[in-house]
CSV table of C-alpha atoms and ligand atoms in Angstrom, one decimal:
chain,number,residue,atom,x,y,z
A,1,UNK,CA,104.0,54.2,114.6
A,2,UNK,CA,100.9,53.7,112.8
A,3,UNK,CA,100.4,57.7,113.5
A,4,UNK,CA,97.2,58.6,111.8
A,5,UNK,CA,97.2,62.0,113.7
A,6,UNK,CA,94.7,64.6,112.0
A,7,UNK,CA,93.0,62.4,109.5
A,8,UNK,CA,89.4,61.5,109.4
A,9,UNK,CA,88.2,57.8,108.7
A,10,UNK,CA,85.1,56.8,108.1
A,11,UNK,CA,84.7,53.2,109.0
A,12,UNK,CA,81.3,50.9,108.0
A,13,UNK,CA,80.0,48.6,110.3
A,14,UNK,CA,81.9,50.5,113.2
A,15,UNK,CA,79.4,50.2,115.4
A,16,UNK,CA,80.9,46.7,117.0
A,17,UNK,CA,83.1,44.2,116.7
A,18,UNK,CA,86.1,44.7,114.6
A,19,UNK,CA,84.9,48.1,113.1
A,20,UNK,CA,84.6,49.3,116.8
A,21,UNK,CA,87.9,48.2,117.5
A,22,UNK,CA,89.5,49.9,114.4
A,23,UNK,CA,87.8,53.3,115.3
A,24,UNK,CA,89.5,53.0,119.0
A,25,UNK,CA,92.8,52.0,117.2
A,26,UNK,CA,92.6,55.1,114.5
A,27,UNK,CA,91.6,57.3,117.5
A,28,UNK,CA,94.6,56.4,119.6
A,29,UNK,CA,96.8,57.4,116.8
A,30,UNK,CA,95.3,60.8,116.4
A,31,UNK,CA,92.4,60.4,114.0
A,32,UNK,CA,88.7,60.9,114.2
A,33,UNK,CA,86.4,58.3,113.0
A,34,UNK,CA,83.0,58.5,111.5
A,35,UNK,CA,81.2,55.1,112.3
A,36,UNK,CA,78.6,54.1,109.6
A,37,UNK,CA,76.2,51.4,110.9
A,38,UNK,CA,72.7,50.1,110.4
A,39,UNK,CA,72.9,49.6,114.2
A,40,UNK,CA,71.9,52.6,115.4
A,41,UNK,CA,71.4,52.5,118.8
A,42,UNK,CA,74.6,50.4,119.2
A,43,UNK,CA,76.6,52.9,117.0
A,44,UNK,CA,75.8,55.6,119.1
A,45,UNK,CA,76.9,53.7,122.5
A,46,UNK,CA,80.3,53.0,120.8
A,47,UNK,CA,80.7,56.8,119.4
A,48,UNK,CA,79.3,57.9,123.1
A,49,UNK,CA,81.9,55.5,124.6
A,50,UNK,CA,84.8,56.6,122.0
A,51,UNK,CA,84.1,60.7,123.1
A,52,UNK,CA,83.9,59.9,126.8
A,53,UNK,CA,87.3,58.4,126.6
A,54,UNK,CA,88.6,61.5,124.7
A,55,UNK,CA,88.4,60.5,121.1
A,56,UNK,CA,86.3,62.5,118.2
A,57,UNK,CA,83.8,59.8,117.0
A,58,UNK,CA,80.6,60.1,115.4
A,59,UNK,CA,77.8,57.5,114.6
A,60,UNK,CA,76.0,58.3,111.1
A,61,UNK,CA,73.2,55.9,109.9
A,62,UNK,CA,74.8,54.3,106.7
A,63,UNK,CA,73.5,51.1,105.1
A,64,UNK,CA,76.5,50.0,103.0
A,65,UNK,CA,74.5,48.5,100.3
A,66,UNK,CA,72.6,52.1,99.6
A,67,UNK,CA,74.2,54.5,97.1
A,68,UNK,CA,72.2,57.1,98.4
A,69,UNK,CA,73.5,56.5,102.2
A,70,UNK,CA,76.8,56.3,100.8
A,71,UNK,CA,76.6,60.1,99.0
A,72,UNK,CA,75.1,61.4,102.4
A,73,UNK,CA,78.2,60.1,104.3
A,74,UNK,CA,80.4,61.7,101.9
A,75,UNK,CA,78.6,65.0,102.1
A,76,UNK,CA,79.0,64.4,105.9
A,77,UNK,CA,82.6,63.9,106.4
A,78,UNK,CA,83.0,67.0,104.0
A,79,UNK,CA,81.0,69.7,106.1
A,80,UNK,CA,81.6,68.1,109.4
A,81,UNK,CA,85.6,67.3,109.0
A,82,UNK,CA,86.5,68.7,106.2
A,83,UNK,CA,87.1,65.9,103.9
A,84,UNK,CA,88.4,62.1,104.4
A,85,UNK,CA,91.5,60.5,104.6
A,86,UNK,CA,91.1,56.7,105.3
A,87,UNK,CA,88.2,54.5,104.0
A,88,UNK,CA,87.7,51.2,106.1
A,89,UNK,CA,84.9,49.0,104.1
A,90,UNK,CA,84.4,46.2,107.1
A,91,UNK,CA,80.8,46.3,107.5
A,92,UNK,CA,79.7,42.5,106.6
A,93,UNK,CA,77.3,39.8,107.4
A,94,UNK,CA,78.0,36.1,107.1
A,95,UNK,CA,75.8,33.0,106.2
A,96,UNK,CA,76.8,29.2,107.6
A,97,UNK,CA,75.1,27.5,104.4
A,98,UNK,CA,76.3,25.3,101.8
A,99,UNK,CA,75.1,25.6,98.1
A,100,UNK,CA,72.6,23.1,98.5
A,101,UNK,CA,70.7,25.2,101.5
A,102,UNK,CA,71.3,28.5,99.5
A,103,UNK,CA,68.5,30.7,98.1
A,104,UNK,CA,69.0,32.7,95.3
A,105,UNK,CA,67.7,35.4,97.7
A,106,UNK,CA,70.6,34.4,100.1
A,107,UNK,CA,73.2,35.0,97.7
A,108,UNK,CA,72.2,38.2,96.5
A,109,UNK,CA,72.2,39.4,100.4
A,110,UNK,CA,75.4,38.8,101.0
A,111,UNK,CA,77.1,40.0,97.7
A,112,UNK,CA,74.7,43.1,98.4
A,113,UNK,CA,76.4,43.6,101.8
A,114,UNK,CA,79.9,42.2,101.5
A,115,UNK,CA,80.6,43.1,97.6
A,116,UNK,CA,78.2,45.9,96.4
A,117,UNK,CA,78.8,47.4,99.6
A,118,UNK,CA,82.8,47.9,99.2
A,119,UNK,CA,82.4,49.0,95.5
A,120,UNK,CA,79.8,51.7,96.6
A,121,UNK,CA,81.8,52.7,99.0
A,122,UNK,CA,85.1,53.0,97.1
A,123,UNK,CA,83.1,54.7,94.3
A,124,UNK,CA,81.6,57.3,96.4
A,125,UNK,CA,84.3,58.2,98.6
A,126,UNK,CA,87.2,58.0,96.0
A,127,UNK,CA,87.0,62.0,95.1
A,128,UNK,CA,87.2,63.1,98.7
A,129,UNK,CA,90.0,60.3,99.4
A,130,UNK,CA,92.1,61.7,96.2
A,131,UNK,CA,91.8,65.0,97.8
A,132,UNK,CA,92.7,63.6,101.2
A,133,UNK,CA,95.9,62.2,99.5
A,134,UNK,CA,97.4,65.4,98.7
A,135,UNK,CA,97.6,66.4,102.6
A,136,UNK,CA,99.9,63.3,103.6
A,137,UNK,CA,103.2,61.8,102.7
A,138,UNK,CA,101.8,58.3,102.0
A,139,UNK,CA,98.6,59.3,100.4
A,140,UNK,CA,95.0,58.1,101.7
A,141,UNK,CA,94.2,54.6,102.3
A,142,UNK,CA,91.4,52.3,101.9
A,143,UNK,CA,91.1,49.2,103.8
A,144,UNK,CA,89.0,46.4,102.8
A,145,UNK,CA,88.0,43.3,105.3
A,146,UNK,CA,88.3,40.1,103.6
A,147,UNK,CA,89.0,36.9,105.2
A,148,UNK,CA,90.8,33.7,105.3
A,149,UNK,CA,87.7,32.6,103.4
A,150,UNK,CA,89.0,35.2,100.6
A,151,UNK,CA,92.3,33.3,100.1
A,152,UNK,CA,91.0,29.5,101.0
A,153,UNK,CA,87.5,27.8,100.4
A,154,UNK,CA,85.7,26.2,103.4
A,155,UNK,CA,82.9,23.9,103.5
A,156,UNK,CA,79.6,25.3,104.4
A,157,UNK,CA,80.2,28.9,103.5
A,158,UNK,CA,80.2,29.4,100.0
A,159,UNK,CA,78.4,32.3,99.3
A,160,UNK,CA,80.8,34.0,102.1
A,161,UNK,CA,83.7,32.9,100.4
A,162,UNK,CA,82.6,34.2,96.9
A,163,UNK,CA,81.9,37.7,98.5
A,164,UNK,CA,85.4,37.5,100.0
A,165,UNK,CA,87.3,36.3,97.2
A,166,UNK,CA,85.6,38.9,95.2
A,167,UNK,CA,86.8,41.5,98.0
A,168,UNK,CA,90.6,40.4,97.3
A,169,UNK,CA,90.3,40.8,93.7
A,170,UNK,CA,88.5,44.1,93.9
A,171,UNK,CA,91.1,45.2,96.3
A,172,UNK,CA,93.9,44.5,94.0
A,173,UNK,CA,92.2,46.0,90.6
A,174,UNK,CA,91.4,49.5,92.6
A,175,UNK,CA,94.9,49.7,93.6
A,176,UNK,CA,96.6,49.1,90.6
A,177,UNK,CA,93.8,51.5,88.8
A,178,UNK,CA,94.1,54.4,91.5
A,179,UNK,CA,98.0,53.7,91.2
A,180,UNK,CA,98.4,54.1,87.5
A,181,UNK,CA,96.4,56.9,87.6
A,182,UNK,CA,98.5,59.0,90.0
A,183,UNK,CA,95.6,59.4,92.3
A,184,UNK,CA,97.8,58.2,95.6
A,185,UNK,CA,95.1,56.1,97.3
A,186,UNK,CA,96.3,52.9,98.4
A,187,UNK,CA,93.9,50.0,98.6
A,188,UNK,CA,94.6,46.7,100.5
A,189,UNK,CA,92.6,44.1,101.8
A,190,UNK,CA,93.1,42.3,105.6
A,191,UNK,CA,92.1,38.7,105.8
A,192,UNK,CA,91.1,37.9,109.4
A,193,UNK,CA,90.8,34.2,110.7
A,194,UNK,CA,87.9,33.5,113.5
A,195,UNK,CA,88.1,36.9,115.9
A,196,UNK,CA,86.0,37.3,119.0
A,197,UNK,CA,83.2,39.0,117.5
A,198,UNK,CA,79.8,38.0,116.9
A,199,UNK,CA,80.3,37.0,113.6
A,200,UNK,CA,83.4,35.0,114.9
A,201,UNK,CA,81.7,33.5,117.8
A,202,UNK,CA,78.7,32.0,115.3
A,203,UNK,CA,81.2,29.6,114.1
A,204,UNK,CA,81.6,27.9,117.7
A,205,UNK,CA,77.7,27.6,117.3
A,206,UNK,CA,78.3,25.9,113.9
A,207,UNK,CA,80.7,23.5,115.1
A,208,UNK,CA,78.2,22.5,117.7
A,209,UNK,CA,75.3,22.4,115.5
A,210,UNK,CA,77.6,20.1,113.4
A,211,UNK,CA,78.0,17.6,116.1
A,212,UNK,CA,81.6,18.2,116.6
A,213,UNK,CA,81.4,19.7,120.2
A,214,UNK,CA,78.7,19.3,122.9
A,215,UNK,CA,79.4,22.8,124.6
A,216,UNK,CA,81.3,26.2,123.7
A,217,UNK,CA,84.4,24.5,125.5
A,218,UNK,CA,84.3,21.8,123.2
A,219,UNK,CA,84.0,24.0,120.3
A,220,UNK,CA,86.8,26.4,121.4
A,221,UNK,CA,88.8,23.3,121.6
A,222,UNK,CA,88.0,22.2,117.5
A,223,UNK,CA,88.2,25.8,116.5
A,224,UNK,CA,91.7,26.8,118.3
A,225,UNK,CA,93.2,23.0,116.8
A,226,UNK,CA,92.5,24.8,113.2
A,227,UNK,CA,94.8,27.4,114.4
A,228,UNK,CA,98.8,27.4,114.7
A,229,UNK,CA,98.9,29.8,117.3
A,230,UNK,CA,96.5,27.7,119.2
A,231,UNK,CA,93.5,30.3,119.5
A,232,UNK,CA,91.2,32.8,118.1
A,233,UNK,CA,92.2,36.2,117.1
A,234,UNK,CA,91.1,39.4,119.1
A,235,UNK,CA,89.3,42.7,117.5
A,236,UNK,CA,92.5,44.9,118.5
A,237,UNK,CA,95.1,42.8,116.6
A,238,UNK,CA,92.6,43.0,113.6
A,239,UNK,CA,92.5,46.5,114.2
A,240,UNK,CA,96.6,47.2,114.7
A,241,UNK,CA,96.9,45.7,111.1
A,242,UNK,CA,94.4,48.0,109.5
A,243,UNK,CA,95.9,50.9,111.1
A,244,UNK,CA,99.0,50.1,110.1
A,245,UNK,CA,97.9,49.9,106.4
A,246,UNK,CA,96.0,52.9,106.7
A,247,UNK,CA,99.1,55.1,108.2
A,248,UNK,CA,101.9,56.5,106.3
A,249,UNK,CA,104.3,53.5,107.6
A,250,UNK,CA,102.6,51.6,104.9
A,251,UNK,CA,103.2,54.1,102.1
A,252,UNK,CA,104.9,51.9,99.6
A,253,UNK,CA,102.2,49.1,100.1
A,254,UNK,CA,99.2,48.8,98.0
A,255,UNK,CA,97.3,45.8,96.3
A,256,UNK,CA,98.6,43.8,99.2
A,257,UNK,CA,96.7,41.1,101.1
A,258,UNK,CA,97.4,40.9,104.7
A,259,UNK,CA,96.4,37.8,106.8
A,260,UNK,CA,95.7,38.3,110.5
A,261,UNK,CA,94.8,34.5,111.2
A,262,UNK,CA,97.1,32.7,113.7
A,263,UNK,CA,98.8,31.0,110.8
A,264,UNK,CA,95.8,29.3,109.1
A,265,UNK,CA,96.6,30.0,105.7
A,266,UNK,CA,100.2,29.2,106.1
A,267,UNK,CA,99.6,25.5,106.6
B,1,NAD,P1,79.9,41.5,113.4
B,1,NAD,O1,78.8,41.3,113.1
B,1,NAD,O2,80.7,41.7,114.7
B,1,NAD,O3,80.1,43.5,112.8
B,1,NAD,C1,79.7,43.6,111.5
B,1,NAD,C2,78.9,45.3,111.9
B,1,NAD,O4,78.7,45.2,110.2
B,1,NAD,C3,77.5,45.2,112.4
B,1,NAD,O5,78.0,46.3,113.5
B,1,NAD,C4,77.0,45.3,111.4
B,1,NAD,O6,75.6,45.9,111.9
B,1,NAD,C5,77.4,46.0,110.3
B,1,NAD,N1,76.5,45.6,109.1
B,1,NAD,C6,76.1,44.7,108.7
B,1,NAD,N2,75.3,45.0,107.4
B,1,NAD,C7,75.7,46.4,107.3
B,1,NAD,C8,75.2,47.3,106.4
B,1,NAD,N3,74.2,46.8,105.1
B,1,NAD,N4,75.3,48.5,106.3
B,1,NAD,C9,76.1,49.1,107.5
B,1,NAD,N5,76.5,48.1,108.5
B,1,NAD,C10,76.4,46.8,108.4
B,1,NAD,O7,81.1,41.4,112.6
B,1,NAD,P2,82.8,41.2,112.7
B,1,NAD,O8,83.6,40.1,113.5
B,1,NAD,O9,83.4,42.8,113.4
B,1,NAD,O10,83.3,41.7,111.2
B,1,NAD,C11,83.8,42.6,110.5
B,1,NAD,C12,84.1,42.3,109.1
B,1,NAD,O11,85.0,41.4,109.2
B,1,NAD,C13,83.3,41.9,108.3
B,1,NAD,O12,83.4,42.4,106.7
B,1,NAD,C14,83.5,40.1,108.4
B,1,NAD,O13,83.0,39.9,107.3
B,1,NAD,C15,85.4,40.5,108.5
B,1,NAD,N6,85.7,39.1,108.8
B,1,NAD,C16,85.2,39.1,110.3
B,1,NAD,C17,85.6,37.7,110.9
B,1,NAD,C18,85.3,37.0,112.4
B,1,NAD,O14,85.8,36.0,112.5
B,1,NAD,N7,84.7,37.8,113.3
B,1,NAD,C19,86.7,36.7,110.1
B,1,NAD,C20,87.2,37.3,108.8
B,1,NAD,C21,86.7,38.4,108.4
């Protein structure tokens, strides 16, 4: 299940968190991975750890807001691994601010990373992914990281919701475009709830800042109560869903949205 033997995957934001877990999961499934991130030291450390454990992982500096960085990543994938089969548009930033506190600069910054980054990744990698699609029964795959906040709104994170809602419908539109044009490049989105990463844990800090809890233990109680499964998710749990969508097991799935949220959006 979820085998991706012989495939090359590019994971933006792969230095840590969900991206690093995706790298590990895809390596276990038989792929080699390129970790594209702005965090150089962390990216190199993650790649070294994956390589030491027997995988093929390389760190590459990639700022997803820069088209030239994406072009360099595509060249790297071609020259180092002979192509590209999986793109995981995972890099993202969060901003805990409501509309009254947000500046236009904040709005544009989060939009640049979370939305422009997905557009540039998709557009720049498409030619290689189309070539890769000919090699596999289920074609090649793009998996975009949206969020529960791309499915429902939330107070105090309006700019983040704007970006993740955009990713959701951009995913569906590109899925249709590529399918109708016969490219065999499937595109799907994943919608995690709060996950135990640097970003997810900032949600706990915000609960304390808002005075809903005194300490982390109290904040966890508040957070867990939001989730029918009664806890936050783990990076591996999101990675498993992404690996499934990237594999031939999902060969008839495109334009879909997969919530990995402990039941949050089922309520
Ligand atoms: P994280 O902050 O732990 O990791 C994000 C990674 O993206 C970091 O390595 C960071 O350096 C990288 N990044 C940021 N800006 C970048 C840029 N311009 N170019 C390249 N890389 C950049 O966050 P995470 O929790 O691992 O989140 C990964 C994705 O999952 C994000 O898109 C996030 O919005 C989404 N998500 C996370 C959660 C959660 O609770 N953790 C929930 C829903 C969705």
